[in-house]
Coordinates of N, CA, C and O in Angstrom, one line a residue:
M1 N 0.8 -1.2 0.0 CA 0.0 0.0 0.0 C 0.9 1.2 0.0 O 0.6 2.2 -0.7
E2 N 1.9 1.2 0.8 CA 2.8 2.4 0.8 C 3.5 2.7 -0.5 O 3.7 3.9 -0.8
E3 N 3.8 1.6 -1.2 CA 4.5 1.9 -2.5 C 3.5 2.6 -3.5 O 3.9 3.4 -4.3
V4 N 2.2 2.3 -3.4 CA 1.2 2.9 -4.2 C 1.0 4.3 -3.8 O 1.0 5.2 -4.6
R5 N 0.9 4.5 -2.5 CA 0.8 5.9 -2.1 C 2.0 6.7 -2.4 O 1.8 7.9 -2.8
K6 N 3.2 6.1 -2.3 CA 4.4 6.9 -2.6 C 4.3 7.3 -4.1 O 4.8 8.5 -4.5
K7 N 3.9 6.4 -4.9 CA 3.8 6.7 -6.3 C 2.7 7.7 -6.8 O 2.9 8.5 -7.7
F8 N 1.5 7.7 -6.0 CA 0.4 8.3 -6.6 C -0.3 9.3 -5.7 O -1.2 10.1 -6.1
D9 N 0.2 9.4 -4.4 CA -0.5 10.4 -3.5 C 0.5 11.6 -3.1 O 1.5 11.3 -2.3
P10 N 0.2 12.7 -3.5 CA 1.1 13.9 -3.2 C 1.3 14.1 -1.7 O 2.1 14.8 -1.2
L11 N 0.3 13.6 -1.0 CA 0.3 13.7 0.5 C 1.2 12.7 1.3 O 1.4 12.7 2.4
Y12 N 1.8 11.7 0.5 CA 2.6 10.7 1.0 C 3.8 11.4 1.7 O 4.4 12.4 1.1
G13 N 4.2 11.1 2.8 CA 5.3 11.7 3.6 C 4.7 12.8 4.4 O 5.5 13.1 5.4
L14 N 3.6 13.4 4.2 CA 3.1 14.5 4.9 C 2.0 14.0 5.9 O 1.9 14.5 7.0
V15 N 1.2 13.0 5.4 CA 0.0 12.5 6.1 C 0.2 11.0 6.1 O 0.3 10.4 5.1
P16 N 0.2 10.3 7.3 CA 0.2 8.9 7.4 C -1.0 8.3 6.9 O -2.0 8.9 6.8
P17 N -1.0 7.0 6.5 CA -2.2 6.3 6.0 C -3.3 6.3 7.1 O -2.9 6.1 8.3
H18 N -4.5 6.6 6.7 CA -5.5 6.6 7.7 C -7.0 6.5 6.9 O -6.9 6.6 5.8
I19 N -7.9 6.2 7.8 CA -9.3 6.3 7.3 C -10.0 7.5 7.9 O -10.0 7.6 9.2
T20 N -10.4 8.4 7.1 CA -11.0 9.7 7.6 C -12.4 9.3 8.1 O -13.2 8.8 7.4
L21 N -12.6 9.7 9.3 CA -13.9 9.6 10.0 C -14.8 11.0 9.9 O -16.0 11.0 9.7
V22 N -14.0 12.1 10.1 CA -14.6 13.4 10.0 C -13.8 14.2 9.1 O -12.5 14.2 9.2
F23 N -14.3 14.8 8.1 CA -13.6 15.5 7.1 C -13.1 16.9 7.6 O -13.6 17.4 8.6
P24 N -12.0 17.3 7.1 CA -11.4 18.6 7.6 C -12.4 19.7 7.6 O -13.3 19.9 6.8
F25 N -12.3 20.4 8.7 CA -13.2 21.7 8.9 C -12.4 22.7 9.7 O -11.4 22.4 10.4
E26 N -12.8 24.0 9.5 CA -12.2 25.0 10.3 C -13.1 25.5 11.4 O -14.2 25.6 11.3
S27 N -12.4 25.7 12.5 CA -13.2 26.2 13.7 C -12.3 26.7 14.8 O -11.1 26.4 14.8
Q28 N -12.8 27.5 15.6 CA -12.1 28.1 16.7 C -12.3 27.2 18.0 O -11.9 27.7 19.1
M29 N -12.9 26.1 17.9 CA -13.2 25.2 19.0 C -12.0 24.8 19.8 O -11.0 24.4 19.2
P30 N -12.0 25.0 21.1 CA -10.8 24.7 21.8 C -10.6 23.1 21.8 O -11.7 22.3 21.7
T31 N -9.4 22.7 21.7 CA -9.1 21.2 21.6 C -9.7 20.4 22.7 O -10.3 19.4 22.5
S32 N -9.7 20.9 23.9 CA -10.3 20.2 25.1 C -11.7 19.9 24.8 O -12.3 18.9 25.1
R33 N -12.5 20.9 24.2 CA -13.8 20.6 23.9 C -14.1 19.5 22.9 O -15.0 18.7 23.0
L34 N -13.3 19.6 21.9 CA -13.4 18.6 20.8 C -12.9 17.2 21.4 O -13.7 16.2 21.1
E35 N -11.9 17.1 22.1 CA -11.5 15.8 22.8 C -12.6 15.3 23.6 O -12.8 14.1 23.6
K36 N -13.2 16.1 24.5 CA -14.3 15.7 25.3 C -15.5 15.1 24.4 O -16.0 13.9 24.7
H37 N -15.8 15.7 23.4 CA -16.9 15.2 22.5 C -16.5 13.9 22.0 O -17.2 12.9 21.9
V38 N -15.2 13.8 21.4 CA -14.7 12.5 20.9 C -14.8 11.4 22.0 O -15.3 10.3 21.7
R39 N -14.2 11.7 23.1 CA -14.2 10.6 24.2 C -15.7 10.2 24.6 O -16.0 9.0 24.7
D40 N -16.5 11.2 24.7 CA -18.0 10.9 25.0 C -18.7 10.1 24.0 O -19.4 9.3 24.3
T41 N -18.5 10.4 22.7 CA -19.2 9.7 21.7 C -18.6 8.3 21.5 O -19.3 7.4 20.8
L42 N -17.4 8.0 21.8 CA -16.8 6.7 21.8 C -17.0 5.8 22.9 O -16.5 4.6 22.9
V43 N -17.6 6.3 23.9 CA -17.9 5.4 25.0 C -18.6 4.1 24.5 O -19.6 4.3 23.8
G44 N -18.1 3.0 25.0 CA -18.8 1.7 24.6 C -18.3 1.1 23.3 O -18.8 0.0 22.9
V45 N -17.6 1.9 22.6 CA -17.1 1.4 21.2 C -15.8 0.6 21.5 O -14.7 1.1 22.1
C46 N -15.7 -0.7 21.1 CA -14.6 -1.6 21.3 C -13.7 -1.7 20.2 O -14.2 -1.3 19.0
P47 N -12.5 -2.1 20.3 CA -11.6 -2.3 19.1 C -12.3 -3.3 18.1 O -13.0 -4.2 18.6
F48 N -12.1 -3.2 16.8 CA -12.7 -4.0 15.9 C -11.8 -4.2 14.7 O -11.0 -3.4 14.3
P49 N -12.0 -5.5 14.0 CA -11.0 -5.6 12.9 C -11.6 -5.1 11.6 O -12.8 -4.9 11.4
I50 N -10.7 -4.7 10.7 CA -11.1 -4.3 9.3 C -10.2 -5.0 8.4 O -9.1 -5.4 8.7
H51 N -10.8 -5.2 7.2 CA -10.0 -5.9 6.1 C -10.1 -4.9 4.9 O -11.1 -4.4 4.4
L52 N -8.9 -4.5 4.3 CA -8.9 -3.7 3.2 C -8.3 -4.5 2.0 O -7.3 -5.2 2.1
K53 N -8.9 -4.3 0.9 CA -8.5 -5.0 -0.4 C -9.1 -4.3 -1.6 O -10.3 -3.8 -1.5
G54 N -8.4 -4.2 -2.6 CA -9.0 -3.8 -3.9 C -8.9 -2.2 -4.1 O -9.2 -1.4 -3.3
I55 N -8.2 -1.8 -5.2 CA -8.2 -0.4 -5.5 C -9.1 0.0 -6.6 O -9.2 -0.7 -7.6
T56 N -9.9 1.0 -6.3 CA -10.9 1.6 -7.3 C -10.6 3.1 -7.3 O -10.1 3.7 -6.4
A57 N -11.3 3.7 -8.3 CA -11.3 5.2 -8.5 C -12.6 5.8 -8.2 O -13.7 5.1 -8.2
T58 N -12.6 7.1 -7.9 CA -13.8 7.9 -7.6 C -14.0 8.8 -8.8 O -13.1 9.1 -9.6
L59 N -15.1 9.4 -8.8 CA -15.4 10.4 -9.9 C -14.6 11.7 -9.7 O -14.5 12.4 -10.7
D60 N -14.1 11.9 -8.5 CA -13.3 13.2 -8.3 C -11.8 12.8 -8.3 O -11.1 13.5 -7.7
N61 N -11.5 11.8 -9.1 CA -10.0 11.5 -9.4 C -9.2 11.2 -8.2 O -8.0 11.5 -8.1
H62 N -9.7 10.4 -7.3 CA -9.1 9.7 -6.2 C -8.9 8.3 -6.5 O -9.8 7.6 -7.0
L63 N -7.9 7.7 -5.8 CA -7.6 6.2 -5.8 C -7.9 5.7 -4.5 O -7.2 6.3 -3.5
F64 N -8.7 4.8 -4.2 CA -9.1 4.3 -2.9 C -8.6 2.9 -2.8 O -8.8 2.0 -3.6
L65 N -8.1 2.6 -1.5 CA -8.0 1.2 -1.2 C -9.3 0.9 -0.3 O -9.6 1.6 0.7
N66 N -10.0 -0.1 -0.7 CA -11.4 -0.3 -0.2 C -11.5 -1.1 1.1 O -10.7 -2.0 1.3
V67 N -12.4 -0.7 2.1 CA -12.6 -1.4 3.2 C -13.7 -2.5 2.9 O -14.8 -2.2 2.5
K68 N -13.2 -3.8 3.0 CA -14.2 -4.9 2.7 C -14.9 -5.5 3.9 O -15.9 -6.1 3.8
K69 N -14.2 -5.4 5.0 CA -14.8 -5.8 6.3 C -14.6 -4.8 7.3 O -13.5 -4.2 7.4
G70 N -15.6 -4.5 8.2 CA -15.6 -3.5 9.1 C -16.2 -2.2 8.7 O -16.2 -1.1 9.5
N71 N -16.8 -2.2 7.5 CA -17.6 -1.0 7.2 C -18.5 -0.4 8.0 O -18.6 0.8 8.3
D72 N -19.4 -1.3 8.6 CA -20.5 -0.9 9.5 C -19.8 -0.3 10.7 O -20.4 0.8 11.2
N73 N -18.8 -0.8 11.2 CA -18.2 -0.3 12.5 C -17.6 1.1 12.2 O -17.8 2.0 13.0
I74 N -17.0 1.3 11.0 CA -16.4 2.6 10.7 C -17.5 3.6 10.4 O -17.4 4.8 11.0
I75 N -18.6 3.2 9.8 CA -19.7 4.1 9.6 C -20.3 4.5 10.9 O -20.7 5.7 11.1
E76 N -20.4 3.6 11.9 CA -20.9 3.9 13.1 C -20.1 5.0 13.9 O -20.5 6.0 14.5
L77 N -18.7 4.8 13.8 CA -17.9 5.8 14.3 C -18.1 7.3 13.6 O -18.2 8.2 14.4
H78 N -18.2 7.2 12.3 CA -18.5 8.4 11.6 C -19.8 9.1 12.1 O -19.8 10.3 12.4
D79 N -20.8 8.3 12.2 CA -22.0 8.9 12.6 C -22.1 9.4 14.0 O -22.6 10.4 14.3
R80 N -21.5 8.7 14.9 CA -21.3 9.1 16.3 C -20.5 10.4 16.4 O -20.9 11.3 17.1
L81 N -19.4 10.5 15.7 CA -18.6 11.7 15.8 C -19.3 13.0 15.2 O -19.2 14.1 15.7
Y82 N -20.2 12.7 14.2 CA -20.9 13.9 13.6 C -22.2 14.2 14.3 O -23.1 14.9 13.9
S83 N -22.4 13.7 15.5 CA -23.5 14.1 16.4 C -23.2 15.2 17.2 O -22.0 15.6 17.3
G84 N -24.2 15.8 17.9 CA -23.9 16.8 18.9 C -23.0 18.0 18.4 O -23.3 18.6 17.4
L85 N -21.9 18.1 19.0 CA -20.9 19.2 18.8 C -20.5 19.3 17.3 O -20.4 20.5 16.7
L86 N -20.4 18.3 16.6 CA -19.9 18.3 15.2 C -21.0 18.2 14.2 O -20.7 18.2 13.0
R87 N -22.2 18.2 14.6 CA -23.4 18.0 13.6 C -23.4 19.0 12.6 O -23.6 18.7 11.4
G88 N -23.1 20.1 12.9 CA -23.1 21.4 11.9 C -22.0 21.3 10.9 O -22.0 22.0 9.9
F89 N -21.1 20.4 11.1 CA -19.9 20.3 10.1 C -20.2 19.1 9.1 O -19.4 19.0 8.2
L90 N -21.2 18.4 9.3 CA -21.6 17.3 8.4 C -22.0 17.8 7.0 O -22.9 18.7 7.0
N91 N -21.3 17.4 6.0 CA -21.7 17.8 4.6 C -22.7 16.6 4.0 O -22.1 15.6 3.7
R92 N -23.9 16.8 4.0 CA -24.8 15.7 3.5 C -24.9 15.7 2.0 O -25.6 14.8 1.5
R93 N -24.1 16.4 1.3 CA -24.0 16.3 -0.1 C -23.2 15.0 -0.6 O -23.1 14.7 -1.8
H94 N -22.5 14.5 0.3 CA -21.5 13.4 0.0 C -21.9 12.1 0.9 O -22.1 12.2 2.1
T95 N -22.1 11.0 0.2 CA -22.3 9.7 0.9 C -20.8 9.3 1.4 O -19.8 9.3 0.8
Y96 N -20.9 9.0 2.7 CA -19.6 8.6 3.4 C -19.3 7.1 3.0 O -20.2 6.2 3.2
T97 N -18.1 6.9 2.4 CA -17.6 5.6 2.1 C -16.3 5.3 2.8 O -15.3 6.0 2.4
P98 N -16.2 4.4 3.7 CA -14.9 4.1 4.4 C -13.9 3.7 3.3 O -14.2 2.8 2.5
H99 N -12.8 4.2 3.5 CA -11.7 3.9 2.5 C -10.3 4.5 2.9 O -10.3 5.3 3.9
L100 N -9.3 4.1 2.4 CA -7.9 4.7 2.6 C -7.5 5.1 1.2 O -7.4 4.5 0.3
T101 N -7.3 6.4 1.2 CA -6.8 7.2 0.0 C -5.4 6.8 -0.4 O -4.5 6.9 0.4
V102 N -5.1 6.3 -1.6 CA -3.9 6.0 -2.0 C -3.4 6.8 -3.3 O -2.2 6.5 -3.7
G103 N -4.2 7.6 -3.7 CA -3.9 8.4 -4.9 C -4.8 9.6 -5.1 O -6.1 9.5 -4.9
R104 N -4.2 10.7 -5.6 CA -4.9 11.9 -5.9 C -4.4 12.5 -7.2 O -3.2 12.6 -7.4
F105 N -5.4 12.8 -8.1 CA -5.0 13.3 -9.5 C -5.7 14.5 -9.9 O -6.9 14.8 -9.5
N106 N -5.1 15.2 -10.8 CA -5.7 16.4 -11.4 C -6.5 16.2 -12.6 O -7.4 16.8 -12.9
A107 N -6.0 15.1 -13.3 CA -6.7 14.8 -14.5 C -7.0 13.3 -14.7 O -6.5 12.4 -14.1
E108 N -8.2 13.1 -15.4 CA -8.7 11.8 -15.7 C -7.7 10.9 -16.4 O -7.7 9.7 -16.0
T109 N -6.9 11.5 -17.2 CA -5.9 10.5 -17.9 C -4.8 10.0 -16.8 O -4.4 8.9 -16.9
E110 N -4.5 10.8 -15.9 CA -3.5 10.4 -14.8 C -4.2 9.4 -13.9 O -3.5 8.3 -13.6
L111 N -5.4 9.5 -13.7 CA -6.2 8.5 -12.9 C -6.3 7.2 -13.7 O -6.0 6.1 -13.0
Q112 N -6.5 7.2 -14.8 CA -6.6 6.0 -15.7 C -5.3 5.3 -15.8 O -5.2 4.1 -15.7
T113 N -4.2 6.0 -15.8 CA -2.9 5.4 -15.9 C -2.6 4.7 -14.5 O -2.1 3.6 -14.4
A114 N -3.0 5.4 -13.4 CA -2.8 4.8 -12.1 C -3.6 3.6 -11.9 O -3.3 2.5 -11.4
L115 N -5.0 3.6 -12.4 CA -5.8 2.4 -12.3 C -5.1 1.2 -13.2 O -5.1 0.0 -12.7
D116 N -4.5 1.5 -14.3 CA -4.0 0.6 -15.1 C -2.7 -0.1 -14.3 O -2.5 -1.2 -14.4
N117 N -1.9 0.8 -13.7 CA -0.7 0.4 -13.0 C -1.1 -0.4 -11.8 O -0.2 -1.1 -11.3
T118 N -2.3 -0.3 -11.2 CA -2.6 -1.0 -9.9 C -3.5 -2.1 -10.2 O -4.1 -2.8 -9.3
E119 N -3.8 -2.5 -11.5 CA -4.7 -3.6 -11.8 C -4.3 -4.9 -11.2 O -5.1 -5.7 -10.7
S120 N -3.1 -5.2 -11.1 CA -2.6 -6.4 -10.5 C -2.3 -6.4 -9.0 O -1.8 -7.3 -8.4
F121 N -2.7 -5.2 -8.4 CA -2.4 -5.1 -6.9 C -3.4 -5.9 -6.2 O -4.6 -5.7 -6.1
E122 N -2.9 -7.0 -5.5 CA -3.8 -8.0 -4.8 C -3.6 -8.0 -3.4 O -4.2 -8.8 -2.7
A123 N -2.7 -7.0 -2.9 CA -2.4 -7.2 -1.4 C -3.7 -6.9 -0.6 O -4.6 -6.1 -0.9
C124 N -3.8 -7.6 0.6 CA -4.8 -7.4 1.6 C -4.2 -7.0 2.8 O -3.1 -7.3 3.2
F125 N -5.0 -6.1 3.6 CA -4.6 -5.7 4.8 C -5.6 -5.9 6.0 O -6.8 -5.5 5.8
D126 N -5.2 -6.6 7.0 CA -6.0 -6.8 8.1 C -5.5 -6.1 9.3 O -4.4 -6.2 9.7
I127 N -6.3 -5.3 9.9 CA -5.9 -4.5 11.0 C -6.9 -4.3 12.0 O -8.1 -4.4 11.7
V128 N -6.6 -4.2 13.3 CA -7.6 -4.0 14.3 C -7.5 -2.5 14.6 O -6.6 -1.9 14.9
V129 N -8.7 -1.9 14.5 CA -8.9 -0.4 14.9 C -8.9 -0.3 16.4 O -9.8 -0.9 17.0
T130 N -7.9 0.4 17.0 CA -7.8 0.5 18.4 C -7.9 2.0 18.9 O -8.0 2.2 20.1
K131 N -7.8 2.9 18.0 CA -7.8 4.3 18.4 C -8.3 5.2 17.3 O -8.4 4.8 16.2
V132 N -8.7 6.4 17.8 CA -9.2 7.5 16.9 C -8.3 8.6 17.2 O -8.1 9.0 18.3
A133 N -7.8 9.3 16.1 CA -6.8 10.4 16.3 C -7.5 11.6 15.7 O -8.2 11.5 14.7
S134 N -7.2 12.7 16.3 CA -7.6 14.0 15.7 C -6.4 14.8 15.2 O -5.4 14.7 16.0
E135 N -6.5 15.3 14.0 CA -5.2 15.9 13.5 C -5.5 17.3 12.9 O -6.6 17.5 12.5
I136 N -4.4 18.1 13.0 CA -4.6 19.4 12.5 C -3.9 19.3 11.1 O -2.7 18.8 11.0
I137 N -4.5 19.8 10.1 CA -3.9 19.8 8.7 C -3.4 21.2 8.5 O -4.1 22.2 8.4
H138 N -2.1 21.4 8.3 CA -1.4 22.7 8.0 C -1.6 23.0 6.6 O -1.9 22.3 5.7
S139 N -1.3 24.4 6.3 CA -1.5 24.9 4.9 C -0.6 24.2 3.9 O -0.9 24.1 2.7
N140 N 0.5 23.5 4.3 CA 1.4 22.9 3.4 C 1.0 21.4 3.2 O 1.6 20.7 2.5
G141 N -0.2 21.0 3.8 CA -0.7 19.7 3.7 C -0.2 18.6 4.7 O -0.7 17.6 4.9
E142 N 0.8 19.1 5.6 CA 1.3 18.3 6.6 C 0.3 18.1 7.7 O -0.5 19.1 8.0
S143 N 0.3 17.1 8.4 CA -0.6 17.0 9.6 C 0.1 16.7 10.9 O 1.2 16.2 10.9
T144 N -0.5 17.2 12.0 CA 0.0 17.0 13.3 C -1.1 16.3 14.1 O -2.2 16.8 14.1
I145 N -0.8 15.3 14.9 CA -1.8 14.6 15.8 C -2.0 15.6 16.9 O -1.2 16.0 17.6
E146 N -3.4 15.9 17.1 CA -3.8 16.8 18.1 C -4.1 16.1 19.4 O -3.7 16.4 20.5
F147 N -4.7 15.0 19.2 CA -4.9 14.0 20.4 C -5.4 12.6 19.9 O -5.7 12.6 18.7
I148 N -5.3 11.7 20.7 CA -5.7 10.2 20.4 C -6.6 9.7 21.5 O -6.4 10.0 22.7
V149 N -7.7 9.1 21.0 CA -8.6 8.5 22.0 C -8.5 7.0 21.7 O -8.7 6.5 20.5
S150 N -8.2 6.2 22.7 CA -8.3 4.8 22.7 C -9.6 4.1 22.7 O -10.3 4.6 23.6
L151 N -9.9 3.1 21.9 CA -11.1 2.3 22.1 C -10.8 1.2 23.1 O -9.7 0.7 23.1
V152 N -11.7 1.1 24.1 CA -11.4 0.1 25.0 C -12.4 -1.1 25.1 O -13.7 -0.8 24.8
N153 N -12.0 -2.2 25.3 CA -12.8 -3.4 25.5 C -13.8 -3.2 26.8 O -13.4 -2.7 27.8
S154 N -15.1 -3.4 26.5 CA -16.2 -3.2 27.6 C -16.2 -4.4 28.4 O -16.1 -5.5 27.9

């Protein structure tokens, strides 16, 4: 996966591989308030396995490594996080699809070339989700972890 990201994702090296649960937003909200919201909404959520496999393209010229197992758990996290404090930041124009971005392109032709290059990519990834991180994305695209909330077995 990292070799694909290195080749096709301009954010490789700036942002570690991740599954986005809440999309970037601008706010003057204090970190402590956001962290409390995340901790409160994740109460009762236990670690869970996910399985990633298969690379596909989106209509907006992204290359995704798809979540094949664990989708419902990830969507539940997404929905919980967008409740209460973050409800106003939810963009309902887009359907949330759990994925790991492995490529970003400006042109359809670049995307098609990447699809052709990854046609034989058969790697599978099995991971246990144990934490949720909040990150700050800087103007240069680099990210800094703001805080991490661990999922605990109940």
